[in-house]
mmCIF file of C-alpha atoms in Angstrom:
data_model
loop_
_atom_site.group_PDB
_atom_site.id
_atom_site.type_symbol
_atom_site.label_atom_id
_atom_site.label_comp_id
_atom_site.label_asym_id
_atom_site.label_seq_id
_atom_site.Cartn_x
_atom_site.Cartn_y
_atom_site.Cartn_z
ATOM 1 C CA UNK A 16 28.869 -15.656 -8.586
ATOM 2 C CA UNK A 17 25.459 -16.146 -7.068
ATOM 3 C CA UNK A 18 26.534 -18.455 -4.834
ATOM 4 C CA UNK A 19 29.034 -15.503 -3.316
ATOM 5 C CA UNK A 20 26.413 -13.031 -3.707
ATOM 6 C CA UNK A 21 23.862 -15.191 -1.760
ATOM 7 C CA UNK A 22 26.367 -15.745 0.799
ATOM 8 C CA UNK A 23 26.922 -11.426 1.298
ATOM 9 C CA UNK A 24 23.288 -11.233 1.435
ATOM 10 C CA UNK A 25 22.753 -13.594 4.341
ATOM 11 C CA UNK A 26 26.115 -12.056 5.814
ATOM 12 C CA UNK A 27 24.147 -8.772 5.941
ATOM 13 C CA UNK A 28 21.086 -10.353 7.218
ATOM 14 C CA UNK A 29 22.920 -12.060 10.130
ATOM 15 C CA UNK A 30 24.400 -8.364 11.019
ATOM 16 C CA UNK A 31 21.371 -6.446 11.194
ATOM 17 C CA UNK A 32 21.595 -3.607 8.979
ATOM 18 C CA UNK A 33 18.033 -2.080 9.445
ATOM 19 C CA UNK A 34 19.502 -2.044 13.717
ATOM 20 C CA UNK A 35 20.836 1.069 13.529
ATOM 21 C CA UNK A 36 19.368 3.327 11.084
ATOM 22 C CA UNK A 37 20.646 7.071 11.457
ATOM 23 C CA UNK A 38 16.607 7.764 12.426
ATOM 24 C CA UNK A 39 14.079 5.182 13.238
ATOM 25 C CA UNK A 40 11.483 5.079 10.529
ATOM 26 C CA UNK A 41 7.997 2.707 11.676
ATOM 27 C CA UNK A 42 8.898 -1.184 10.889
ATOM 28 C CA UNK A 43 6.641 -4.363 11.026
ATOM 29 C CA UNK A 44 7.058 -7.929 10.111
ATOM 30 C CA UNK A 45 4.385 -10.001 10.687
ATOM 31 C CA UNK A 46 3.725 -14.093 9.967
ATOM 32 C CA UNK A 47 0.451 -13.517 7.696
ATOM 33 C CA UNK A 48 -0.611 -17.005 8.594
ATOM 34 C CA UNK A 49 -1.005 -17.021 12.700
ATOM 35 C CA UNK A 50 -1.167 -12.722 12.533
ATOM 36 C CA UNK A 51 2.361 -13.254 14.696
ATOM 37 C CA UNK A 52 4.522 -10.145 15.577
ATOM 38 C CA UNK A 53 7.971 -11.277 14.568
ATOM 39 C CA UNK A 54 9.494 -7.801 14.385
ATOM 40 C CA UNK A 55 8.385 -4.292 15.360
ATOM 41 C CA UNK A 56 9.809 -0.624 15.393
ATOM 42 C CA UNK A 57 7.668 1.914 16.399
ATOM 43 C CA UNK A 58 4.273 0.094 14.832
ATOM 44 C CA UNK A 59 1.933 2.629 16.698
ATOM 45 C CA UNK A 60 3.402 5.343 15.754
ATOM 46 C CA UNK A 61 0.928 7.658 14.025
ATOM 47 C CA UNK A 62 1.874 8.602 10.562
ATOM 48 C CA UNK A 63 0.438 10.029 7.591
ATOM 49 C CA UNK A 64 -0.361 6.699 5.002
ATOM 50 C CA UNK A 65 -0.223 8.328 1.544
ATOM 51 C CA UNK A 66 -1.713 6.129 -1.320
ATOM 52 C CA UNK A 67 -1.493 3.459 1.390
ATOM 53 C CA UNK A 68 -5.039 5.126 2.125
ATOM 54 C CA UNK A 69 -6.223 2.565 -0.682
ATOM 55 C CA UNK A 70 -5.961 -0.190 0.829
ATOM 56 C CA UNK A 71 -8.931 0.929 2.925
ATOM 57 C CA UNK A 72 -10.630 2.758 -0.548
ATOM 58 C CA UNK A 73 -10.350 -1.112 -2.255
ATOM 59 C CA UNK A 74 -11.341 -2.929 0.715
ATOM 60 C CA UNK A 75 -14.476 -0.343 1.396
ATOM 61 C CA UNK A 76 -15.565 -1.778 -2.361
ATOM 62 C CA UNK A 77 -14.742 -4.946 -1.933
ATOM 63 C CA UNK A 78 -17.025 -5.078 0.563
ATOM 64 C CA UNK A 79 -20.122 -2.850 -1.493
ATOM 65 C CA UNK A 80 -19.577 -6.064 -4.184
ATOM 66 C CA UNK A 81 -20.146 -8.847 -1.640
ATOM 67 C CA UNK A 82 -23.312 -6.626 -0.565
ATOM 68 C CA UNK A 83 -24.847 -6.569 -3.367
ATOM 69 C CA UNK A 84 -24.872 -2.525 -3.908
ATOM 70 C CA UNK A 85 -22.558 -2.435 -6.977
ATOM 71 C CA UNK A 86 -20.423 -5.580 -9.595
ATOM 72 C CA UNK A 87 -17.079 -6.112 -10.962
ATOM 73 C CA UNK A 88 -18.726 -4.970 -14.290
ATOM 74 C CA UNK A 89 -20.808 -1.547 -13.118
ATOM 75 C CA UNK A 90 -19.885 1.719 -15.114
ATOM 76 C CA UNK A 91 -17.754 3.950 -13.197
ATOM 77 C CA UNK A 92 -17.329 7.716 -14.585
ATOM 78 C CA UNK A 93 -14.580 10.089 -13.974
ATOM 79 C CA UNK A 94 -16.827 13.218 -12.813
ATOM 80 C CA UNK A 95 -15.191 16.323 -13.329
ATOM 81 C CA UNK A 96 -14.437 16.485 -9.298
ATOM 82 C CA UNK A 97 -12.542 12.812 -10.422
ATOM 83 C CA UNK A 98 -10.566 14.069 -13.414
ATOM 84 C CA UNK A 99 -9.394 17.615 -11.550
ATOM 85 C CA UNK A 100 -7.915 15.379 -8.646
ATOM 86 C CA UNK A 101 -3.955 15.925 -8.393
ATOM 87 C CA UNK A 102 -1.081 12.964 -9.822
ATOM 88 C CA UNK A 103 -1.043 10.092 -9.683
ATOM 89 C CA UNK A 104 -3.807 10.185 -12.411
ATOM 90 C CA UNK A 105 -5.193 7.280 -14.941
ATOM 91 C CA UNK A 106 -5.598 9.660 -18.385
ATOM 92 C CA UNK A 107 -8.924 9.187 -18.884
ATOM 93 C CA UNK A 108 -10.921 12.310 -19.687
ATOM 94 C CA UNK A 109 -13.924 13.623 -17.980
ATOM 95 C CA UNK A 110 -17.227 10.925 -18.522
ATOM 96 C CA UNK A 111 -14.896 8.454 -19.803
ATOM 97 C CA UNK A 112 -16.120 5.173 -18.383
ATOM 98 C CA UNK A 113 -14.382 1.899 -17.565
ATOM 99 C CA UNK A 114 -15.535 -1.364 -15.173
ATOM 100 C CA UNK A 115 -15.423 -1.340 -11.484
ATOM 101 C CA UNK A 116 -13.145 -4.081 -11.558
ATOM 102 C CA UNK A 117 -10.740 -1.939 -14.507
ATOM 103 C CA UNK A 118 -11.087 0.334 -11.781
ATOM 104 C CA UNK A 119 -9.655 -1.279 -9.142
ATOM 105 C CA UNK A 120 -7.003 -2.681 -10.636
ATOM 106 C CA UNK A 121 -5.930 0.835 -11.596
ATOM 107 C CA UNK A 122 -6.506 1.806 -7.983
ATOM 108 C CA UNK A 123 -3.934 -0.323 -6.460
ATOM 109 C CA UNK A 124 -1.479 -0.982 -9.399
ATOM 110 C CA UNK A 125 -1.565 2.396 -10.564
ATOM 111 C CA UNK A 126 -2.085 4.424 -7.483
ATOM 112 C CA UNK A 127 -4.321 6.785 -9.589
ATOM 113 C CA UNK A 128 -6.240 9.308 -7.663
ATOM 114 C CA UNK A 129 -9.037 10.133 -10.069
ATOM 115 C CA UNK A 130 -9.523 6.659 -9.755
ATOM 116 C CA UNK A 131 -10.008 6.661 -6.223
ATOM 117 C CA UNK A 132 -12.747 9.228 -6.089
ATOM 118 C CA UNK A 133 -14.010 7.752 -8.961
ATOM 119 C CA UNK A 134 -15.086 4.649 -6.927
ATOM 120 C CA UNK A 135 -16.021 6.446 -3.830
ATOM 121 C CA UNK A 136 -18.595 7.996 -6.032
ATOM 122 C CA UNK A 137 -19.562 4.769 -7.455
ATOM 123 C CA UNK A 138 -19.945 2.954 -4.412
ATOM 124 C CA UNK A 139 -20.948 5.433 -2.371
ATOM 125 C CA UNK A 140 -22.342 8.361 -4.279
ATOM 126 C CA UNK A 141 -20.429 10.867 -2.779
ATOM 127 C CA UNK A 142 -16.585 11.136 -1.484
ATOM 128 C CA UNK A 143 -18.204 12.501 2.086
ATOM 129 C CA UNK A 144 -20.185 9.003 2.001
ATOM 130 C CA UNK A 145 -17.604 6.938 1.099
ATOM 131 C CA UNK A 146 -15.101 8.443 3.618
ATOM 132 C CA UNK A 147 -18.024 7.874 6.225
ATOM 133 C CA UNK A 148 -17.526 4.439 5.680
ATOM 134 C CA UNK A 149 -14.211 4.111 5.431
ATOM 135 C CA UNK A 150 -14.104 5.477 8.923
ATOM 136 C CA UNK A 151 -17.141 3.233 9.947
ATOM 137 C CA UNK A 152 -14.530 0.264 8.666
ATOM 138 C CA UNK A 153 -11.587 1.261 10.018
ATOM 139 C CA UNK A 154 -13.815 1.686 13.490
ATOM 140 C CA UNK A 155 -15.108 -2.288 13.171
ATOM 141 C CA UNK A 156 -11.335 -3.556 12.781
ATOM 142 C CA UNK A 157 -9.984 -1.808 15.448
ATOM 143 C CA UNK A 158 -7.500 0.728 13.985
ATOM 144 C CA UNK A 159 -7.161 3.208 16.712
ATOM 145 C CA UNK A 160 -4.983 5.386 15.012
ATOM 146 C CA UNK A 161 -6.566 5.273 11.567
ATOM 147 C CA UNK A 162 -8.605 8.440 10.612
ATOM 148 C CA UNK A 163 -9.179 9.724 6.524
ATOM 149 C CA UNK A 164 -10.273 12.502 5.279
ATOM 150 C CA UNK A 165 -10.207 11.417 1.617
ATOM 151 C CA UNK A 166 -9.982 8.017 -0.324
ATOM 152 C CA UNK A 167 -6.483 8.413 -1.883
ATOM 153 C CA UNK A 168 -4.328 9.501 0.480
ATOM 154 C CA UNK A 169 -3.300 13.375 -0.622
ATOM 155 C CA UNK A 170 -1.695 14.723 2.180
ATOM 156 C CA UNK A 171 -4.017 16.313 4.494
ATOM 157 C CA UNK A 172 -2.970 16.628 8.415
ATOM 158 C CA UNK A 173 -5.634 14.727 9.478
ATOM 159 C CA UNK A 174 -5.407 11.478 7.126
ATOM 160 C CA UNK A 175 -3.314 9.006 9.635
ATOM 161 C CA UNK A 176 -2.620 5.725 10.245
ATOM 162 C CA UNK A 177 0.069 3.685 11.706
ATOM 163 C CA UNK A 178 2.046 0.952 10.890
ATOM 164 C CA UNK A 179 0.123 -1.965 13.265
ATOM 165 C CA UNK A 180 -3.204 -0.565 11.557
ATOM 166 C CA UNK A 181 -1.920 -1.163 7.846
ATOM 167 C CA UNK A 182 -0.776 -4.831 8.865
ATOM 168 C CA UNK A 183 -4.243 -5.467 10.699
ATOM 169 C CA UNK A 184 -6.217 -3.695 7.447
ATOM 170 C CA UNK A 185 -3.972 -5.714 4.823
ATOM 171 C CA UNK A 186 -4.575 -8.755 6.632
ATOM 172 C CA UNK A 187 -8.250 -8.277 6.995
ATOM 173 C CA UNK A 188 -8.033 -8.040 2.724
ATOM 174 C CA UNK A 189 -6.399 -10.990 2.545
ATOM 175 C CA UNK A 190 -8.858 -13.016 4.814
ATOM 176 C CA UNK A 191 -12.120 -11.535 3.668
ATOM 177 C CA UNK A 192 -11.152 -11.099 -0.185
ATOM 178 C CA UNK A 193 -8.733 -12.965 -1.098
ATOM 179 C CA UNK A 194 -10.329 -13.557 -5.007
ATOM 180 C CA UNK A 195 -8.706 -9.997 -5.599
ATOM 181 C CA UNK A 196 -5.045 -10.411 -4.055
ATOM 182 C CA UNK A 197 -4.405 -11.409 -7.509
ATOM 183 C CA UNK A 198 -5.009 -7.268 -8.266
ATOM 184 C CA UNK A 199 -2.450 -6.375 -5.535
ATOM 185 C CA UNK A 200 0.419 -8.704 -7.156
ATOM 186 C CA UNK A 201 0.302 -6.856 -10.900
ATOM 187 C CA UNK A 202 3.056 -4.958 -12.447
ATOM 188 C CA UNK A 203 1.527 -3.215 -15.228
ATOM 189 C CA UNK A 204 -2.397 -2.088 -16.237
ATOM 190 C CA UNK A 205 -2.855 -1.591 -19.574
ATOM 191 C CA UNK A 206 -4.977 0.670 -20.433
ATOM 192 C CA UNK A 207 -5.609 1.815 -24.826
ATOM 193 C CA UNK A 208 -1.800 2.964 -25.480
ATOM 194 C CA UNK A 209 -0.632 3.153 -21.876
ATOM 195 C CA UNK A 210 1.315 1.500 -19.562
ATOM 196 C CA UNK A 211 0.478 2.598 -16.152
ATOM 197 C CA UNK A 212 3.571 0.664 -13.717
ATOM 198 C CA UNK A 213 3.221 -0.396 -10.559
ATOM 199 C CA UNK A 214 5.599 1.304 -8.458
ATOM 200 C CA UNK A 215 6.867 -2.167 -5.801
ATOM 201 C CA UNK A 216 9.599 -3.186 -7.635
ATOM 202 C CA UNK A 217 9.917 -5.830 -5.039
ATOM 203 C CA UNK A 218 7.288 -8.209 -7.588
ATOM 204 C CA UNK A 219 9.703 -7.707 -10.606
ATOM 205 C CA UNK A 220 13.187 -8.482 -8.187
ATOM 206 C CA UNK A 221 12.522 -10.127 -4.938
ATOM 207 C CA UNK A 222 11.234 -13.891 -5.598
ATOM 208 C CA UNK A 223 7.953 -15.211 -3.729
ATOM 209 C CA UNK A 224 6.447 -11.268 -3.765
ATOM 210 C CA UNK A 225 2.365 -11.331 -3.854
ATOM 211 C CA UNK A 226 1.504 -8.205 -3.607
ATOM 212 C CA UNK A 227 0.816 -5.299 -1.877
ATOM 213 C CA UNK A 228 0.692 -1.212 -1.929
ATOM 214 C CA UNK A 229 3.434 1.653 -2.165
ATOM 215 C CA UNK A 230 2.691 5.317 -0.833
ATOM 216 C CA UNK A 231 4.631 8.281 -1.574
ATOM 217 C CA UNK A 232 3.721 12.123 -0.359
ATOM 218 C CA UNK A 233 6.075 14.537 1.202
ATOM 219 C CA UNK A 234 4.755 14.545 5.232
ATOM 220 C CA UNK A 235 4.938 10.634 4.892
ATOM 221 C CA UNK A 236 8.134 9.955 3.138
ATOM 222 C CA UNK A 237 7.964 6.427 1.418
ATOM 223 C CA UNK A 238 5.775 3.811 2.668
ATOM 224 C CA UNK A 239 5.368 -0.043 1.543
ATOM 225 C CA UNK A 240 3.063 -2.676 2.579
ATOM 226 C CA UNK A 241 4.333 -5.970 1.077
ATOM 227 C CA UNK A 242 3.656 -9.329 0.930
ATOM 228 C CA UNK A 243 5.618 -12.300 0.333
ATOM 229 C CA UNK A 244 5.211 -16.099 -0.012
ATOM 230 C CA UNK A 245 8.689 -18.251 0.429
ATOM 231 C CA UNK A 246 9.184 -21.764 2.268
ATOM 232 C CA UNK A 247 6.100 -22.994 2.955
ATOM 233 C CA UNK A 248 5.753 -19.315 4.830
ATOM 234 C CA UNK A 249 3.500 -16.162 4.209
ATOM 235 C CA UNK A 250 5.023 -12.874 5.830
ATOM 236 C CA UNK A 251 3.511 -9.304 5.531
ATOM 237 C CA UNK A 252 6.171 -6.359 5.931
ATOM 238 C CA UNK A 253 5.362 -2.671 6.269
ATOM 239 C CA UNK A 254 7.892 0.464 6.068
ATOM 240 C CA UNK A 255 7.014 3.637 6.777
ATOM 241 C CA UNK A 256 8.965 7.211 5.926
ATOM 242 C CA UNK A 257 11.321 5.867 3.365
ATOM 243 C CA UNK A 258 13.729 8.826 2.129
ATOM 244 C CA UNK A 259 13.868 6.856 -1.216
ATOM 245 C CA UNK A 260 12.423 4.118 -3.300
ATOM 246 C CA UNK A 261 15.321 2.504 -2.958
ATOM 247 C CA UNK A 262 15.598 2.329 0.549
ATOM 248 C CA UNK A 263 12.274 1.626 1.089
ATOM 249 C CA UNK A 264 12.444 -1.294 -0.887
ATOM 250 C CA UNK A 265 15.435 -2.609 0.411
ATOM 251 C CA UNK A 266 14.637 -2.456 3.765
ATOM 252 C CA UNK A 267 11.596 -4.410 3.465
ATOM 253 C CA UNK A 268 13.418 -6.952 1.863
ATOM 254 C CA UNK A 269 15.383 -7.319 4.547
ATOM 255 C CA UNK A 270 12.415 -7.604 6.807
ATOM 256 C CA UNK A 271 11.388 -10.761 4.636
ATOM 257 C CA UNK A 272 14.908 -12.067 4.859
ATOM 258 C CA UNK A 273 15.326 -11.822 8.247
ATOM 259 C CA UNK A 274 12.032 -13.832 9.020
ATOM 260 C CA UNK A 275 12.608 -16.289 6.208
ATOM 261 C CA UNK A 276 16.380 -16.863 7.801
ATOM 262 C CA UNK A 277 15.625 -17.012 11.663
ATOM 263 C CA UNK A 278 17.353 -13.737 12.231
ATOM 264 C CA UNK A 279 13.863 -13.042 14.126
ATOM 265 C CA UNK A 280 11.939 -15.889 15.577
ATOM 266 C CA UNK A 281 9.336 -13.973 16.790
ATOM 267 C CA UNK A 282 7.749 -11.819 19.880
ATOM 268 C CA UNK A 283 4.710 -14.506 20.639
ATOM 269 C CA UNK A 284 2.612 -11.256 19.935
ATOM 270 C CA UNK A 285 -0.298 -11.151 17.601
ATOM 271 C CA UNK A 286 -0.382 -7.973 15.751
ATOM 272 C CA UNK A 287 -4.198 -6.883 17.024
ATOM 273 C CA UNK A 288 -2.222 -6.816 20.542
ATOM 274 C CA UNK A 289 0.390 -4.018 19.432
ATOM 275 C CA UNK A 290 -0.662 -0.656 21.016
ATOM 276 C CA UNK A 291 -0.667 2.333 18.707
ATOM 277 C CA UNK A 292 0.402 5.452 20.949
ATOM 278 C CA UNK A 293 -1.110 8.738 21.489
ATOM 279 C CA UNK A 294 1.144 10.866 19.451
ATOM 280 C CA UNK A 295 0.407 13.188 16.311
ATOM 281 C CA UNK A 296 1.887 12.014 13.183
ATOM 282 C CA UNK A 297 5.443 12.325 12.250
ATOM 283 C CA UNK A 298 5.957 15.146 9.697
ATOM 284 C CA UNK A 299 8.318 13.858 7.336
ATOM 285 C CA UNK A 300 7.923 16.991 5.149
ATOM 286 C CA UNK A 301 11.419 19.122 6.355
ATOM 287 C CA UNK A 302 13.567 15.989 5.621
ATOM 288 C CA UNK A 303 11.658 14.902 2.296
ATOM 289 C CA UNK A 304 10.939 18.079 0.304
ATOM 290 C CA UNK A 305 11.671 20.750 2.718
ATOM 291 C CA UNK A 306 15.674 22.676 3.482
ATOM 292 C CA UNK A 307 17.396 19.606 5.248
ATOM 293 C CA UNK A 308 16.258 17.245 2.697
ATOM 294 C CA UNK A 309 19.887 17.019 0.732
ATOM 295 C CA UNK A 310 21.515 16.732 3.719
ATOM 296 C CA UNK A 311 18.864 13.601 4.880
ATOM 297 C CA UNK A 312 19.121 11.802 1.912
ATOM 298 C CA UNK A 313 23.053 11.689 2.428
ATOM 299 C CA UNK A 314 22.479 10.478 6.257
ATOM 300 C CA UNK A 315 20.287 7.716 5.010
ATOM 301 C CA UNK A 316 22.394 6.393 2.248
ATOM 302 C CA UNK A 317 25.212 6.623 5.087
ATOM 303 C CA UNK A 318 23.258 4.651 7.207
ATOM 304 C CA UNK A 319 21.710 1.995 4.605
ATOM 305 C CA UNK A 320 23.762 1.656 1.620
ATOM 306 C CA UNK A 321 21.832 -1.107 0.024
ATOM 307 C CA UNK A 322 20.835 -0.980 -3.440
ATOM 308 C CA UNK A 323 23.493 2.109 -4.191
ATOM 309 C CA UNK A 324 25.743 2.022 -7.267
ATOM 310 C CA UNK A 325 28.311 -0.313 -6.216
ATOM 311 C CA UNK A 326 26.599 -1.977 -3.209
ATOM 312 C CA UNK A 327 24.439 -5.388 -2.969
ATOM 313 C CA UNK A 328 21.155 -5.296 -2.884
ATOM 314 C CA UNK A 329 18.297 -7.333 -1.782
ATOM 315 C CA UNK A 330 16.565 -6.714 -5.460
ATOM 316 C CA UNK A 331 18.088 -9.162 -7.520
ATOM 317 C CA UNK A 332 15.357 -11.171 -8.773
ATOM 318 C CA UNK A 333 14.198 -11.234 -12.598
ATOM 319 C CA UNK A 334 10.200 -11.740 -12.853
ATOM 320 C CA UNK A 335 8.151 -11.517 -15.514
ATOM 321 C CA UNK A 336 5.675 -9.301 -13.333
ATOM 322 C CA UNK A 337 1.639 -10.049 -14.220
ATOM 323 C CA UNK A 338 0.076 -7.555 -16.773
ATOM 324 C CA UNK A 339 -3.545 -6.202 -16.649
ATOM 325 C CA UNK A 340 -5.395 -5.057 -19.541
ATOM 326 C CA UNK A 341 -8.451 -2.532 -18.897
ATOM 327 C CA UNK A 342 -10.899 -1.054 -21.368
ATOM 328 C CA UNK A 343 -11.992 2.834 -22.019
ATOM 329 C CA UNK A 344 -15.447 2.496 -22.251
ATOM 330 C CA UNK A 345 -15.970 5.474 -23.769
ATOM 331 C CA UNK A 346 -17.364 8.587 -22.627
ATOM 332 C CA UNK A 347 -21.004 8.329 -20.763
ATOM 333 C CA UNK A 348 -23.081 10.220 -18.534
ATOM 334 C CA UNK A 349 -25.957 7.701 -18.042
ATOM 335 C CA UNK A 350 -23.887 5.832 -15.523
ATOM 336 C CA UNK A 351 -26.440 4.551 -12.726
ATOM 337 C CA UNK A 352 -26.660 5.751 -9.576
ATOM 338 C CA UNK A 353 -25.501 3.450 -6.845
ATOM 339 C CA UNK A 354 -27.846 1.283 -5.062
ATOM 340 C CA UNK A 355 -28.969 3.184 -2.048
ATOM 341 C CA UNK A 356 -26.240 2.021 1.100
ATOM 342 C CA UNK A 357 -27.780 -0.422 3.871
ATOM 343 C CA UNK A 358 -26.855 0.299 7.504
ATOM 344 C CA UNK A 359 -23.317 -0.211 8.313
ATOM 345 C CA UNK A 360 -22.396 -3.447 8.454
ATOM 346 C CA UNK A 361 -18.896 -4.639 8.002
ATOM 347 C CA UNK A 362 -18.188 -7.471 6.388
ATOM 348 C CA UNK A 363 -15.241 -8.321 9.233
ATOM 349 C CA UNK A 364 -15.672 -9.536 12.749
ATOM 350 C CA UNK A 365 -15.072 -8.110 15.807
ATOM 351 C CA UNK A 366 -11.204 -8.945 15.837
ATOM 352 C CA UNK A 367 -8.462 -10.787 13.434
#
């Protein structure tokens, strides 16, 4: 039986099922070792990143650590302007406390935005600042398209980003800081009584999975940035506007199974070279929340049945995934102020 089943799945593979999608939703595959373009779909396309945004939020303190303004084990309180942010949320109560490094692992497993501003506070000692740097950041890597507005990723028209600027942000994580991947590969946080799940069930059911970030709000749709480790090979994938979890998650799959097969062999394009395009954002809203949205989800599942009731699916893998345990400090007020920021000075180079 797996034998057959393997032999459907590289069947599909070999036929290109992500070639003709009823819509075009943003698509990258990228070799994570040489920064190689091995498949692309609309990569500049602006787009609105969701809790993708955090990527940039956990990189931004990444880099405060290695500077010296703030440690794995500093204090961070949820303020009142944390704890009144909207879901995803951690459930800790106001001037509860817990480590930086609790912190981020919430950030990225649990997507939690009072977490989020939570750090920016932290790190920066205001959202404004922290935002300012994130900015500054995104500036020194060269995301063209990249602008926030807050460090979590609630919709707001102006918070975009594009497919080629997540790949060249999630690889710049994995060079500079690659002693925390290990926070973007967990399943489950911990936290007193609660569970708080990751939500990429590709590191529970697609083998070699390291990591990264899922993003969900209604003018994005469903966006992924994964990472996966198979054959001696390390490929990054990113899928933007998902009209399901499913799909979403299937589709990257695919990505990796493509590249892993020899289905794509590559453009001989680094990722830095992709142009992003001067467009606004795609408003996924009308076909994710809005009238047409029954009628969408139908014409996707039409047009990429994986992973329905009665299909195959890519997601067939049993893994243990890693488990996190975090610690409620208690409730504090004392928490220090951060140290006060140096001039900008990112911790990347010019280029990838």
């Amino acid at each position: 039986m797996q034998f057959v089943r393997l032999l459907l799945i590289l069947a599909l593979v070999a036929a290109g099922v992500l070639a003709t999608p009823a819509r075009a939703t943003p698509m990258l595959l990228v070799d994570a070792q040489s920064g190689e373009v091995l498949y692309e779909q609309d990569a500049g396309q602006p787009w609105h990143p969701a809790s993708l945004t955090k990527l940039m939020t956990a990189y931004v303190a990444f880099a405060a650590i290695a500077q010296g303004r703030i440690g794995l084990d500093t204090p961070i309180r949820i303020s009142r302007n944390a704890w009144n942010q909207a879901p995803s949320k951690s459930g800790l109560e106001i001037d509860s406390t817990i480590t930086l490094q609790d912190a981020l692992y919430i950030l990225v497993v649990k997507s939690a935005n009072d977490i989020a501003v939570a750090i920016a506070e932290a790190v920066s000692g205001s959202v404004d600042q922290f935002v300012a740097e994130m900015n500054g950041m995104a500036a020194a890597m060269g995301l063209t398209a990249t602008h926030y507005v807050n460090p979590h990723g609630l919709h707001h028209a102006a918070q975009v980003t594009s497919a080629r600027d997540l790949a060249v942000l999630a690889l710049y994580i994995r060079r500079d800081f690659p002693q925390y991947l290990p926070m973007f590969g967990t399943e489950v946080v911990k936290l007193g009584k609660a569970s708080l799940e990751s939500n990429n069930s590709l590191l529970e059911h697609f083998a070699g999975t390291t990591g990264m970030k899922t993003g969900y709000v209604c003018s994005s749709g469903l966006n992924i940035v994964a990472t996966v480790e198979r054959q001696g090979r390390s490929l990054l994938g990113v899928v933007l506007g998902g009209a399901s979890a499913r799909e979403r998650n299937e589709m990257v799959a695919e990505l990796f199974l493509r590249g892993l097969s020899g289905a794509v062999r590559g453009t001989g394009k680094s990722v830095v070279a992709l142009p992003n395009i001067a467009a606004e954002p795609v408003n996924m809203r009308p076909l994710i929340c809005g009238k047409q949205a029954k009628d969408y989800a139908k014409e996707r599942e039409a047009a990429f049945p994986l992973g329905l009731k009665g299909q195959p699916s890519y997601l067939n893998d049993r893994i243990e995934g890693a488990v996190y345990t975090a610690t409620d400090l208690g409730r504090r007020r004392d928490v220090p102020l951060p140290r006060p920021r140096p001039s900008f000075a990112p911790v990347v180079a010019a280029t990838y």
